[in-house]
Structure formats: C-alpha cells, structure tokens
Amino acid sequence: MLAQQFVSGIVIGGVYALIAMGLTLVYGVLRILHVAHAAVYATGAYVGLITFQRTDNLWLGLAAAAVFCGLFGVMIHRFVYGPLLDQPRIVPLIASIGLFIFSQDFLRLLFGPYAMSFPASVPFGLLELGDAVIPGRQVFILAVTAVLLALTWYVVGRTRLGLAWTAVSQDAETAVAMGVNVPRVVAFNFLFGSSIAAIAGILVGMHYNSVYPAMGEMPAYKMLAVVVLGGLGSVPGTVVAAFLLGLVETLLVGFAGFVLPRDAIAFVALIAILLLRPEGLFGRSDA
Amino acid sequence: MLEVRDLHVAYGEVRVLHGVSLTVQRGELVAVIGANGAGKTTMMKSILGLVTPDAGDIRWNGQSLMRVPPWARAAAGIGYVPEGRRVFPGLTVEQNLRMGAYPVRNPREVQAGIDEVYALFPRLAERRRQRAGTLSGGEQQMLAIGRALMNRPRLLLIDEVSMGLMPIMVQRAFDIVKSLHEQGMTILLVEQNARQALAVADRGYVLELGRIVLAGTAAQLQSDPRVQAAYLGGGSGGFHDGRPRA
C-alpha cells in the first residue's frame, strides 16, 4: 500500500515538474508569472486527445500537442507579453490571467463543458515492483516524464543555449553585451516550456482518463506553489519541489485523507514555506 | 575605428548626454574621465546598444551601429568590461568565460581562449569551478576582463576598472589595462580615477554633466590646470579616489 502510494506520488510529482518547468523558464528570464501557461497545458491535452481520436496514434497526439502548444507559447510571448514588457510587472500578470480565463472559455465553446475520456492504450503492461503493482498507463507516464526531465536537464545544464538562459536570468543586460540574442532565448523558452506542458496535459488526461476545459485551473495555482517552493527561477529547485509536493499530497491523502482535501495541501505548504523561508526551499537568500 | 558623433541620450525626462563626440583610433588607449553622474556609463551603454540614443550616430569602422541590435555588437568585435564587474554570480569562473565567447561557435576556439585567459590570470585557473559570486573583488575584475577577451574583441570598452577595489588591486588593474594596450589592444577606458587613467592613456576626454569639456593627449590633460584642480587633487600624495574636490 505504501509503495503504491509512493509510485502514485512520483507520477503526480513528475507531472507537476513538467508543468512548472515552463513557468520557471519564463520567470527566470522575464520575471513574469506566466499564469496562462496552465491554459497551454489544457490546450495540449485537447490537441493530443483530438489527434488521438482521429488517428488512433498516441505518439502522433503527443507530437501534435507539443508542436501546436510550442507555437501557442511563442505567440503568447510575441503578442501578449512582448508589447507589455516596459510596463510594471503587474500588467503582464493581469494580461496573463485574462488570457488564461479566455482560453478556458474558448476550450469550453469548442469542445463543450463536459469531461472527455482519453481511452489511449499504451505500449506497457502491468509492472510489478515488490509490493507495488503499477498499471501500464502509469509506467508510460513515468517513462515519458523521465525522458522529458532528462531532456530539460540536458538543455539547461549542458548546452550553449542553456548557459545563455542561466546568464540572462542572472543579468540580462550583461548577457546582451556578451552577444546573447535575448529575444531569441526567451522565444525558445516559451517553445520548449509550452511543448513540455502540452505533453504534461496529455499525461494528466490519460492518468485521470478525463480532459475538460477547466483542467488547467488547479495546476495553475499549484505550479505557482511549486515555483515559489523551488525558489523562483531555479530549475533544479522546481523539479525537487514538484516531486516533494506530489509525494506529500499523495501520502497525506492516502493516510489522512479526511483531514485536508488534496488540493489544499499545496497551499498550506506554500503558506508555511513563505512564512519560514521567503526565498523558497532552494532559493538563494542573496538573489 | 570608433566614432561617436553628437550623441544625445535621455532617460525619460532626464537628459544625460548633450551631444558627446569622440573618436578612438586603432591601437589607441583613450580615457574618458569625469565625476560620478557625468554620463560616462551611459555613453558606454550607448556604444553597446544597451541604451537607445535620441540623436547622434555611432560609427564602427565607418559603418553606423545605430541599426545593429545590441547582441550583434559583441560579434562585431566590441568587448565590454562593465562597471561593477557584473560577472554572472551563479555561474562558475569557466562558465563565465564561456559566456564571454558566446558568439564563437567553434568549441576548439573557445577552449583556446579559456587557456589564454588562464595563462594571463593563473588565479582564475585555480578557481575555475568556483562560482563567480564567491570570488574577491580583484578576482572578479580579472574574470570580467578575461570574459571580455574571450571573444577576441578589436575594441575593449572598460568601465571603471578600479571601482570598489583595494588600493593594491587598483594598481594591478591598471597594470593589466596597460599591458593589454602594449600588446596592441584598442581600449576605451572610462574612469573616475583620473590620475591612474591618464597615466596609462594616449589621449583623454573630460566629460562633465553630459558634455565633453576638454580633449587632448594624456600629457596635455595632466598638465592642464583645470584638470589638475578638479580631477588630480593638486598633485597631493597618498591614496586618492579621483573624485573632484568641491
């Protein structure tokens, strides 16, 4: 039972990490809380589901969602945040919340308010790991999450582009003087973060076998909790915080489910952390 | 090589530069001296494209830079040692150097640059895996200079190389600038510490409240009574920070 809960917590935590990554990448370079990222995530779930329904090919669904939402993210940067960058940061934040609400209602108009099921079969069977029996879908989710997190680690930690991202997040002006084309780095962040969020949307849709217009709502709040816990703009911090939140949530609900609703736990943790360590679990107090 | 013509810059309502003109010829070390707030850093940032001038022109080897985006100016051969060093604090020494070589795509060339900087500053080699934020002020200044050299610039812009350094490091910093110049590097140096700057420069300009008020060879400026009164403190000995005496 414990092992089962643990695996479930890892699955949820991994998905949180995928969603929050885009937010961290964007916050790091623009200092904007990109709330509309959750709309990209929900859109990804729909694009994936529709593509899957038409073609019966899950991989095609993943690819279509990644491409579509990657471009969606780039357009958000170009047409919504870009013109607002000279304004105080509250202005793009409000635009972002507006875009989020608009996108949710747009999905509702297009696909109706009801939840759609995601009947994808995956190329994995039951996996038995000691006490835990992991359904094939969860194995698939874990595998895709692991690949994407590894890819993120590689891009941020091992490439010239990732180095430029880190430099821009620490001192954008000096990075420009060193020859970094900052708008291009930022555009790539949106492309990459949005593609990953789109795939996370599909994974969550598969996990709960349900895709619905407001599915971005709870992740929108939770990804904020995750990036703050992770120390705003820290990629490793985001990943650790996401797994921590997924595990704590799942284990607490598993053992004391009647005390607190699952979704409240993230916010109790957020408030507690902000009171005790305002710079986040992994933030630098000097940053 | 570099020509700044009648440059006007304002931040909102506040006008900072009122028609600054200067030139830097290949191989020269030119110093711009002036007090805090005279507009020295603004002038540097205009050359780099980090601030947008309202009027005037900046020409680089005969071509206007006004339409060249700021990130392309590094690739065009302009290196920058910022005021306050501005090393990337969370990156290691070596990652900082790699950032300096950002426009260079050939990994072998980048590695050769890193080796050269380490040869110039063995101290940095010892600390290559250390985060730049943990270095001393003098080490950070070496890193900022090394980082600017990574791109093999044809012109080096150096903003306040002595700021915030201990007196012994100030001397060391100017020795480095001087030796770079002797090896043929073209340098535009902006400095509050007029005494040290004029001691290494070929020519100089005096910037006051956004205007060039005096120009000449370093020797001319050193012997100019106005410069002596305002910037060289009448030749009194001892440590001197170069600020004008009221």
Coordinates of C-alpha atoms in Angstrom, one line a residue:
Chain A
M1 CA 0.0 0.0 0.0
L2 CA 2.8 2.4 0.9
A3 CA 4.8 1.5 -2.1
Q4 CA 1.7 2.0 -4.3
Q5 CA 1.1 5.4 -2.8
F6 CA 4.7 6.3 -3.3
V7 CA 4.7 5.5 -7.0
S8 CA 1.5 7.4 -7.4
G9 CA 3.1 10.4 -5.7
I10 CA 6.1 10.2 -8.1
V11 CA 3.8 10.1 -11.1
I12 CA 1.9 13.2 -9.9
G13 CA 5.1 15.0 -8.8
G14 CA 6.7 14.3 -12.2
V15 CA 3.8 15.8 -14.0
Y16 CA 3.9 18.9 -11.7
A17 CA 7.5 19.3 -12.6
L18 CA 6.8 19.2 -16.3
I19 CA 4.1 21.9 -15.9
A20 CA 6.0 24.1 -13.6
M21 CA 9.2 23.9 -15.7
G22 CA 7.8 26.3 -18.4
L23 CA 6.8 28.8 -15.7
T24 CA 10.3 28.6 -14.2
L25 CA 12.0 29.1 -17.6
V26 CA 9.8 32.1 -18.3
Y27 CA 10.1 33.6 -14.9
G28 CA 13.9 33.3 -14.9
V29 CA 14.3 35.5 -18.0
L30 CA 11.3 37.8 -18.0
R31 CA 10.3 37.9 -14.3
I32 CA 6.7 37.4 -15.4
L33 CA 4.4 35.0 -13.6
H34 CA 3.1 33.2 -16.7
V35 CA -0.3 32.0 -15.3
A36 CA -1.6 31.4 -18.9
H37 CA 0.9 28.6 -19.0
A38 CA -1.9 26.4 -17.5
A39 CA -4.1 27.2 -20.5
V40 CA -1.3 26.0 -22.7
Y41 CA -1.3 22.8 -20.7
A42 CA -5.1 22.3 -21.1
T43 CA -4.9 23.1 -24.8
G44 CA -2.2 20.5 -25.1
A45 CA -4.5 17.9 -23.6
Y46 CA -7.2 18.7 -26.1
V47 CA -4.9 18.8 -29.1
G48 CA -3.5 15.5 -28.0
L49 CA -6.9 13.9 -27.5
I50 CA -8.4 15.1 -30.7
T51 CA -5.3 14.0 -32.7
F52 CA -5.5 10.6 -31.0
Q53 CA -9.2 10.3 -31.7
R54 CA -8.6 11.0 -35.4
T55 CA -5.5 8.9 -35.9
D56 CA -5.6 6.3 -33.1
N57 CA -1.9 7.1 -32.6
L58 CA -0.8 8.3 -29.2
W59 CA 2.7 9.3 -30.4
L60 CA 1.2 11.5 -33.0
G61 CA -1.0 13.0 -30.4
L62 CA 2.0 13.8 -28.2
A63 CA 3.9 15.3 -31.2
A64 CA 0.9 17.4 -32.4
A65 CA 0.3 18.8 -29.0
A66 CA 4.0 19.6 -28.5
V67 CA 4.2 21.4 -31.8
F68 CA 0.9 23.2 -31.6
C69 CA 1.4 24.4 -28.0
G70 CA 5.0 25.3 -28.6
L71 CA 3.8 27.8 -31.2
F72 CA 1.0 28.9 -29.0
G73 CA 3.6 29.7 -26.3
V74 CA 5.7 31.6 -28.7
M75 CA 2.7 33.6 -29.9
I76 CA 1.8 34.5 -26.2
H77 CA 5.3 35.9 -25.8
R78 CA 5.2 37.7 -29.1
F79 CA 1.8 39.2 -29.0
V80 CA 0.8 39.4 -25.3
Y81 CA 3.9 39.8 -23.2
G82 CA 6.2 41.4 -25.7
P83 CA 4.3 44.7 -26.0
L84 CA 3.9 44.8 -22.2
L85 CA 7.5 44.3 -21.2
D86 CA 8.1 48.0 -20.5
Q87 CA 5.1 48.1 -18.1
P88 CA 5.3 47.3 -14.4
R89 CA 5.2 43.5 -14.0
I90 CA 1.7 43.6 -12.7
V91 CA 0.4 44.4 -16.2
P92 CA 1.6 41.3 -18.0
L93 CA 0.5 39.3 -15.0
I94 CA -3.1 40.6 -15.3
A95 CA -2.9 40.0 -19.1
S96 CA -1.8 36.5 -18.4
I97 CA -4.7 35.8 -16.0
G98 CA -7.1 37.3 -18.6
L99 CA -5.6 35.1 -21.3
F100 CA -5.9 32.1 -19.1
I101 CA -9.7 32.7 -18.4
F102 CA -10.3 33.4 -22.1
S103 CA -8.6 30.2 -23.2
Q104 CA -10.5 28.1 -20.7
D105 CA -13.8 29.5 -22.0
F106 CA -12.6 29.1 -25.6
L107 CA -12.0 25.4 -25.0
R108 CA -15.4 25.2 -23.4
L109 CA -17.0 26.8 -26.5
L110 CA -15.1 24.5 -28.9
F111 CA -15.5 21.2 -27.0
G112 CA -18.3 21.7 -24.6
P113 CA -18.2 21.8 -20.8
Y114 CA -18.1 18.0 -20.3
A115 CA -15.2 15.9 -19.5
M116 CA -14.0 13.7 -22.4
S117 CA -12.3 10.4 -21.7
F118 CA -8.9 9.6 -23.0
P119 CA -9.0 5.9 -23.9
A120 CA -5.5 5.5 -25.1
S121 CA -3.8 2.2 -24.8
V122 CA -0.1 2.3 -24.0
P123 CA 2.8 0.0 -25.1
F124 CA 3.3 -1.1 -21.5
G125 CA 1.7 -3.8 -19.4
L126 CA 1.4 -4.1 -15.6
L127 CA 4.7 -3.6 -13.9
E128 CA 5.3 -5.3 -10.5
L129 CA 7.9 -3.7 -8.3
G130 CA 8.0 -5.5 -5.0
D131 CA 4.7 -4.6 -3.2
A132 CA 3.6 -2.1 -5.9
V133 CA 1.7 -3.0 -9.0
I134 CA 1.9 -0.2 -11.4
P135 CA -0.6 0.0 -14.2
G136 CA 0.7 0.3 -17.8
R137 CA -0.5 3.9 -18.1
Q138 CA 1.4 4.9 -15.1
V139 CA 4.5 3.2 -16.4
F140 CA 4.0 5.1 -19.6
I141 CA 3.6 8.4 -17.8
L142 CA 6.7 7.8 -15.7
A143 CA 8.7 6.9 -18.8
V144 CA 7.7 10.0 -20.7
T145 CA 8.2 12.2 -17.7
A146 CA 11.7 10.8 -17.1
V147 CA 12.7 11.4 -20.8
L148 CA 11.4 15.0 -20.7
L149 CA 13.1 15.8 -17.4
A150 CA 16.3 14.3 -18.7
L151 CA 16.0 16.4 -21.9
T152 CA 15.4 19.6 -19.8
W153 CA 18.4 18.8 -17.6
Y154 CA 20.5 18.4 -20.7
V155 CA 19.3 21.5 -22.5
V156 CA 19.6 23.8 -19.4
G157 CA 22.8 22.2 -18.0
R158 CA 24.8 21.1 -21.0
T159 CA 24.1 23.3 -24.0
R160 CA 25.2 26.8 -25.0
L161 CA 21.6 27.8 -25.1
G162 CA 21.0 26.6 -21.5
L163 CA 24.1 28.5 -20.4
A164 CA 22.7 31.6 -22.1
W165 CA 19.4 31.1 -20.3
T166 CA 21.1 31.0 -16.9
A167 CA 23.2 34.0 -17.8
V168 CA 20.1 36.0 -18.9
S169 CA 18.3 35.1 -15.7
Q170 CA 21.1 36.4 -13.6
D171 CA 22.0 39.6 -15.6
A172 CA 20.1 40.1 -18.8
E173 CA 21.9 43.4 -19.7
T174 CA 25.4 41.9 -19.4
A175 CA 24.3 38.8 -21.3
V176 CA 23.2 41.1 -24.2
A177 CA 26.6 42.8 -24.1
M178 CA 28.2 39.3 -24.4
G179 CA 26.3 38.8 -27.6
V180 CA 23.2 36.8 -26.4
N181 CA 20.2 37.4 -28.6
V182 CA 17.9 37.7 -25.6
P183 CA 14.5 37.7 -27.5
R184 CA 15.5 34.5 -29.3
V185 CA 16.5 32.8 -26.0
V186 CA 13.2 33.9 -24.5
A187 CA 11.3 32.6 -27.5
F188 CA 13.0 29.3 -27.2
N189 CA 12.0 29.2 -23.5
F190 CA 8.4 29.6 -24.5
L191 CA 8.6 27.0 -27.2
F192 CA 10.3 24.4 -25.0
G193 CA 8.3 25.1 -21.8
S194 CA 5.0 25.1 -23.7
S195 CA 5.7 21.9 -25.5
I196 CA 6.5 20.1 -22.3
A197 CA 3.4 21.5 -20.6
A198 CA 1.3 20.3 -23.5
I199 CA 2.7 16.8 -23.1
A200 CA 2.0 17.0 -19.4
G201 CA -1.6 17.9 -20.2
I202 CA -1.9 14.7 -22.2
L203 CA -0.3 12.6 -19.4
V204 CA -2.7 14.0 -16.8
G205 CA -5.6 13.5 -19.2
M206 CA -4.6 9.8 -19.5
H207 CA -3.9 9.5 -15.8
Y208 CA -7.4 10.5 -14.8
N209 CA -8.9 9.4 -18.1
S210 CA -10.5 12.8 -18.4
V211 CA -10.0 16.0 -20.4
Y212 CA -12.1 19.0 -19.6
P213 CA -11.9 22.8 -20.2
A214 CA -11.1 23.8 -16.6
M215 CA -8.5 21.2 -16.1
G216 CA -5.8 23.9 -16.1
E217 CA -7.3 25.6 -13.0
M218 CA -5.8 23.6 -10.2
P219 CA -2.4 23.2 -12.0
A220 CA -2.4 27.0 -12.4
Y221 CA -2.4 27.5 -8.7
K222 CA -0.2 24.5 -7.9
M223 CA 2.5 25.4 -10.4
L224 CA 2.8 28.8 -8.6
A225 CA 3.2 26.9 -5.4
V226 CA 5.9 24.7 -7.0
V227 CA 8.0 27.5 -8.5
V228 CA 7.8 29.5 -5.3
L229 CA 8.8 26.5 -3.2
G230 CA 11.6 25.8 -5.7
G231 CA 13.0 29.3 -5.3
L232 CA 11.5 31.2 -8.3
G233 CA 13.6 30.7 -11.4
S234 CA 15.6 27.7 -10.2
V235 CA 15.3 24.7 -12.5
P236 CA 16.6 22.0 -10.0
G237 CA 14.6 23.6 -7.3
T238 CA 11.4 23.4 -9.4
V239 CA 11.9 19.7 -10.0
V240 CA 12.6 18.8 -6.4
A241 CA 9.7 21.0 -5.2
A242 CA 7.4 19.3 -7.7
F243 CA 8.3 15.8 -6.6
L244 CA 8.1 16.8 -2.9
L245 CA 4.6 18.3 -3.4
G246 CA 3.4 15.2 -5.4
L247 CA 4.6 12.8 -2.7
V248 CA 3.4 14.8 0.3
E249 CA 0.0 15.3 -1.3
T250 CA -0.5 11.7 -2.2
L251 CA 0.9 10.2 1.0
L252 CA -1.1 12.6 3.2
V253 CA -4.3 11.9 1.3
G254 CA -3.6 8.2 1.5
F255 CA -3.1 8.1 5.2
A256 CA -5.1 11.1 6.5
G257 CA -7.4 11.8 3.6
F258 CA -10.2 13.1 5.8
V259 CA -8.2 15.9 7.3
L260 CA -7.5 18.1 4.3
P261 CA -8.7 18.0 0.7
R262 CA -5.8 17.0 -1.5
D263 CA -5.6 20.3 -3.3
A264 CA -5.4 22.3 -0.1
I265 CA -2.2 20.7 0.9
A266 CA -0.1 22.5 -1.7
F267 CA -1.3 25.8 -0.4
V268 CA -0.9 25.1 3.2
A269 CA 2.7 24.1 2.3
L270 CA 3.1 27.2 0.3
I271 CA 2.0 29.5 3.1
A272 CA 4.2 27.7 5.6
I273 CA 7.2 27.9 3.4
L274 CA 6.7 31.6 2.7
L275 CA 6.5 32.3 6.4
L276 CA 9.6 30.3 7.2
R277 CA 11.7 30.7 4.2
P278 CA 10.5 33.5 1.9
E279 CA 13.3 32.8 -0.6
G280 CA 11.8 29.3 -1.2
L281 CA 13.3 25.9 -0.3
F282 CA 16.2 26.2 -2.7
G283 CA 16.3 29.9 -3.4
R284 CA 19.4 31.9 -2.7
S285 CA 18.7 34.4 0.0
D286 CA 21.1 36.9 -1.8
A287 CA 19.2 36.6 -5.1
Chain B
M1 CA 37.8 52.8 -35.7
L2 CA 35.1 54.0 -33.3
E3 CA 33.5 57.4 -33.8
V4 CA 30.8 58.8 -31.6
R5 CA 29.1 61.8 -33.2
D6 CA 26.9 64.3 -31.3
L7 CA 25.3 61.8 -29.1
H8 CA 22.2 62.8 -27.1
V9 CA 20.7 60.4 -24.6
A10 CA 17.8 60.9 -22.1
Y11 CA 16.2 58.6 -19.6
G12 CA 12.6 59.8 -19.8
E13 CA 12.7 63.5 -19.0
V14 CA 16.3 63.4 -17.6
R15 CA 18.8 64.3 -20.2
V16 CA 22.1 62.6 -19.6
L17 CA 24.2 63.3 -22.7
H18 CA 24.1 66.5 -24.6
G19 CA 26.0 66.0 -27.8
V20 CA 29.0 63.9 -27.0
S21 CA 31.6 63.3 -29.7
L22 CA 34.8 61.3 -29.5
T23 CA 36.9 59.0 -31.6
V24 CA 39.1 56.0 -30.9
Q25 CA 41.8 55.1 -33.4
R26 CA 43.1 51.6 -33.9
G27 CA 45.7 50.7 -31.2
E28 CA 44.9 53.7 -29.0
L29 CA 44.1 53.8 -25.4
V30 CA 41.6 56.6 -24.9
A31 CA 40.4 57.6 -21.4
V32 CA 37.2 59.4 -20.6
I33 CA 37.4 61.0 -17.2
G34 CA 34.7 62.6 -15.2
A35 CA 32.8 62.6 -12.0
N36 CA 30.1 60.3 -10.9
G37 CA 27.0 61.1 -12.8
A38 CA 28.8 62.8 -15.7
G39 CA 27.3 60.3 -18.1
K40 CA 30.3 58.0 -18.6
T41 CA 28.5 54.7 -18.2
T42 CA 25.5 56.0 -20.3
M43 CA 28.0 56.7 -23.1
M44 CA 29.4 53.2 -22.9
K45 CA 26.0 51.6 -22.9
S46 CA 25.1 53.7 -26.0
I47 CA 28.0 52.3 -27.8
L48 CA 26.9 48.8 -26.8
G49 CA 23.3 49.5 -27.7
L50 CA 22.1 48.9 -24.2
V51 CA 20.5 52.3 -24.1
T52 CA 19.0 54.0 -27.2
P53 CA 20.2 57.5 -28.1
D54 CA 17.8 60.2 -29.0
A55 CA 20.1 61.6 -31.6
G56 CA 23.6 61.3 -32.9
D57 CA 25.5 58.5 -34.6
I58 CA 27.9 55.8 -33.5
R59 CA 30.2 54.5 -36.3
W60 CA 32.3 51.4 -36.2
N61 CA 34.9 51.0 -38.9
G62 CA 32.9 53.5 -41.0
Q63 CA 29.5 51.8 -40.6
S64 CA 26.7 53.1 -38.4
L65 CA 25.9 50.9 -35.5
M66 CA 22.5 52.5 -34.9
R67 CA 20.6 49.7 -36.6
V68 CA 22.8 46.9 -35.3
P69 CA 21.0 45.1 -32.5
P70 CA 22.9 45.2 -29.2
W71 CA 23.7 41.4 -29.2
A72 CA 25.3 41.7 -32.6
R73 CA 27.7 44.3 -31.5
A74 CA 29.7 41.8 -29.4
A75 CA 30.0 39.7 -32.5
A76 CA 31.2 42.8 -34.5
G77 CA 34.2 42.9 -32.2
I78 CA 33.3 45.2 -29.3
G79 CA 34.2 43.7 -25.9
Y80 CA 32.9 45.1 -22.6
V81 CA 34.1 45.1 -19.1
P82 CA 31.1 46.5 -17.2
E83 CA 31.1 48.9 -14.3
G84 CA 31.0 46.9 -11.1
R85 CA 32.3 43.9 -13.0
R86 CA 28.9 42.2 -13.4
V87 CA 30.2 38.7 -13.5
F88 CA 27.4 36.1 -13.6
P89 CA 27.4 35.3 -9.9
G90 CA 25.8 31.9 -10.1
L91 CA 27.9 30.6 -12.9
T92 CA 31.4 29.2 -12.4
V93 CA 34.5 31.0 -13.5
E94 CA 34.8 28.8 -16.5
Q95 CA 31.1 29.2 -17.4
N96 CA 31.5 33.0 -17.2
L97 CA 34.4 32.7 -19.7
R98 CA 32.3 30.6 -22.0
M99 CA 29.6 33.3 -21.9
G100 CA 32.2 35.8 -23.0
A101 CA 32.8 33.6 -26.0
Y102 CA 29.1 33.3 -26.8
P103 CA 29.4 34.5 -30.4
V104 CA 32.2 32.0 -31.0
R105 CA 30.7 28.7 -32.2
N106 CA 33.9 26.6 -32.6
P107 CA 34.5 24.7 -29.3
R108 CA 38.2 24.4 -30.0
E109 CA 38.5 28.2 -30.4
V110 CA 36.6 28.7 -27.1
Q111 CA 38.9 26.3 -25.3
A112 CA 41.9 28.1 -26.7
G113 CA 40.5 31.3 -25.4
I114 CA 40.0 29.8 -22.0
D115 CA 43.6 28.6 -21.9
E116 CA 44.9 32.0 -22.9
V117 CA 42.9 33.7 -20.2
Y118 CA 44.1 31.2 -17.6
A119 CA 47.7 31.9 -18.8
L120 CA 47.1 35.6 -18.3
F121 CA 45.4 35.1 -14.9
P122 CA 46.6 31.9 -13.3
R123 CA 44.4 32.8 -10.3
L124 CA 41.3 32.1 -12.4
A125 CA 42.6 28.7 -13.4
E126 CA 42.8 27.8 -9.7
R127 CA 39.2 28.8 -9.2
R128 CA 37.7 27.6 -12.5
R129 CA 35.0 25.5 -10.8
Q130 CA 34.1 28.1 -8.2
R131 CA 31.0 30.3 -8.5
A132 CA 32.0 33.8 -9.6
G133 CA 29.9 35.3 -6.9
T134 CA 32.3 33.9 -4.3
L135 CA 35.4 35.5 -5.8
S136 CA 37.1 38.5 -4.3
G137 CA 36.6 41.9 -6.0
G138 CA 40.0 41.7 -7.6
E139 CA 39.4 38.2 -8.9
Q140 CA 36.1 39.2 -10.2
Q141 CA 37.7 42.1 -12.1
M142 CA 40.2 39.7 -13.7
L143 CA 37.3 37.5 -14.6
A144 CA 35.4 40.4 -16.1
I145 CA 38.4 41.3 -18.2
G146 CA 39.1 37.7 -19.2
R147 CA 35.5 37.2 -20.1
A148 CA 35.6 40.3 -22.4
L149 CA 38.8 39.0 -24.1
M150 CA 37.2 35.6 -24.9
N151 CA 35.5 37.0 -28.0
R152 CA 38.9 38.4 -29.2
P153 CA 37.5 41.9 -29.4
R154 CA 39.0 44.6 -31.6
L155 CA 37.9 47.3 -29.2
L156 CA 37.7 46.9 -25.5
L157 CA 35.3 49.1 -23.5
I158 CA 36.3 49.2 -19.9
D159 CA 34.0 50.9 -17.4
E160 CA 35.5 51.9 -14.0
V161 CA 38.1 49.2 -13.8
S162 CA 39.2 50.5 -10.3
M163 CA 35.8 50.8 -8.7
G164 CA 35.5 49.1 -5.4
L165 CA 38.9 47.6 -5.4
M166 CA 41.5 47.8 -2.7
P167 CA 44.3 50.2 -3.5
I168 CA 46.8 47.5 -4.3
M169 CA 44.3 45.9 -6.7
V170 CA 43.7 49.3 -8.3
Q171 CA 47.3 49.4 -9.3
R172 CA 47.2 45.8 -10.5
A173 CA 44.0 46.5 -12.6
F174 CA 45.7 49.5 -14.4
D175 CA 48.8 47.4 -15.0
I176 CA 46.6 44.8 -16.7
V177 CA 45.0 47.5 -18.8
K178 CA 48.4 49.0 -19.7
S179 CA 49.8 45.6 -20.7
L180 CA 46.8 44.8 -22.9
H181 CA 47.3 48.1 -24.6
E182 CA 51.0 47.4 -25.1
Q183 CA 50.1 44.1 -26.8
G184 CA 48.1 46.2 -29.3
M185 CA 44.6 46.2 -27.9
T186 CA 42.5 49.2 -28.7
I187 CA 40.8 50.4 -25.5
L188 CA 38.3 53.0 -24.5
L189 CA 38.6 53.5 -20.8
V190 CA 36.0 55.3 -18.7
E191 CA 37.3 56.2 -15.2
Q192 CA 36.7 58.4 -12.2
N193 CA 40.3 57.8 -11.1
A194 CA 41.7 60.4 -13.4
R195 CA 45.3 60.2 -12.2
Q196 CA 45.7 56.5 -13.0
A197 CA 43.7 56.7 -16.2
L198 CA 45.7 59.5 -17.6
A199 CA 48.9 57.7 -16.6
V200 CA 48.2 54.8 -18.9
A201 CA 46.2 56.6 -21.7
D202 CA 47.4 58.0 -25.0
R203 CA 44.6 60.6 -25.2
G204 CA 41.8 61.7 -23.0
Y205 CA 38.4 63.5 -22.8
V206 CA 36.9 65.2 -19.8
L207 CA 33.1 64.6 -19.5
E208 CA 31.2 67.0 -17.3
L209 CA 27.4 66.9 -16.9
G210 CA 26.9 65.1 -20.3
R211 CA 29.3 67.3 -22.3
I212 CA 32.9 66.9 -23.4
V213 CA 34.5 70.0 -21.9
L214 CA 38.2 69.2 -22.7
A215 CA 40.1 66.9 -25.0
G216 CA 43.8 66.3 -25.6
T217 CA 46.7 64.0 -25.2
A218 CA 47.1 62.4 -21.8
A219 CA 50.1 64.7 -21.2
Q220 CA 48.2 67.8 -22.1
L221 CA 45.3 66.9 -19.8
Q222 CA 47.7 66.0 -17.0
S223 CA 49.3 69.5 -17.1
D224 CA 46.0 71.4 -17.6
P225 CA 45.4 73.5 -14.5
R226 CA 41.6 72.9 -14.7
V227 CA 42.1 69.1 -14.8
Q228 CA 44.6 69.3 -12.0
A229 CA 42.3 71.3 -9.8
A230 CA 39.2 69.3 -10.5
Y231 CA 40.4 65.8 -11.0
L232 CA 44.0 65.4 -9.9
G233 CA 43.6 67.0 -6.5
G234 CA 46.5 69.4 -7.0
G235 CA 49.0 66.6 -7.0
S236 CA 48.7 65.8 -3.3
G237 CA 50.2 62.4 -2.5
G238 CA 48.7 59.4 -0.9
F239 CA 45.6 57.4 -1.8
H240 CA 43.2 59.3 -4.0
D241 CA 39.9 58.2 -5.4
G242 CA 39.8 60.7 -8.2
R243 CA 36.6 62.4 -7.3
P244 CA 36.6 66.1 -7.9
R245 CA 37.2 68.3 -4.9
A246 CA 34.4 70.7 -4.2

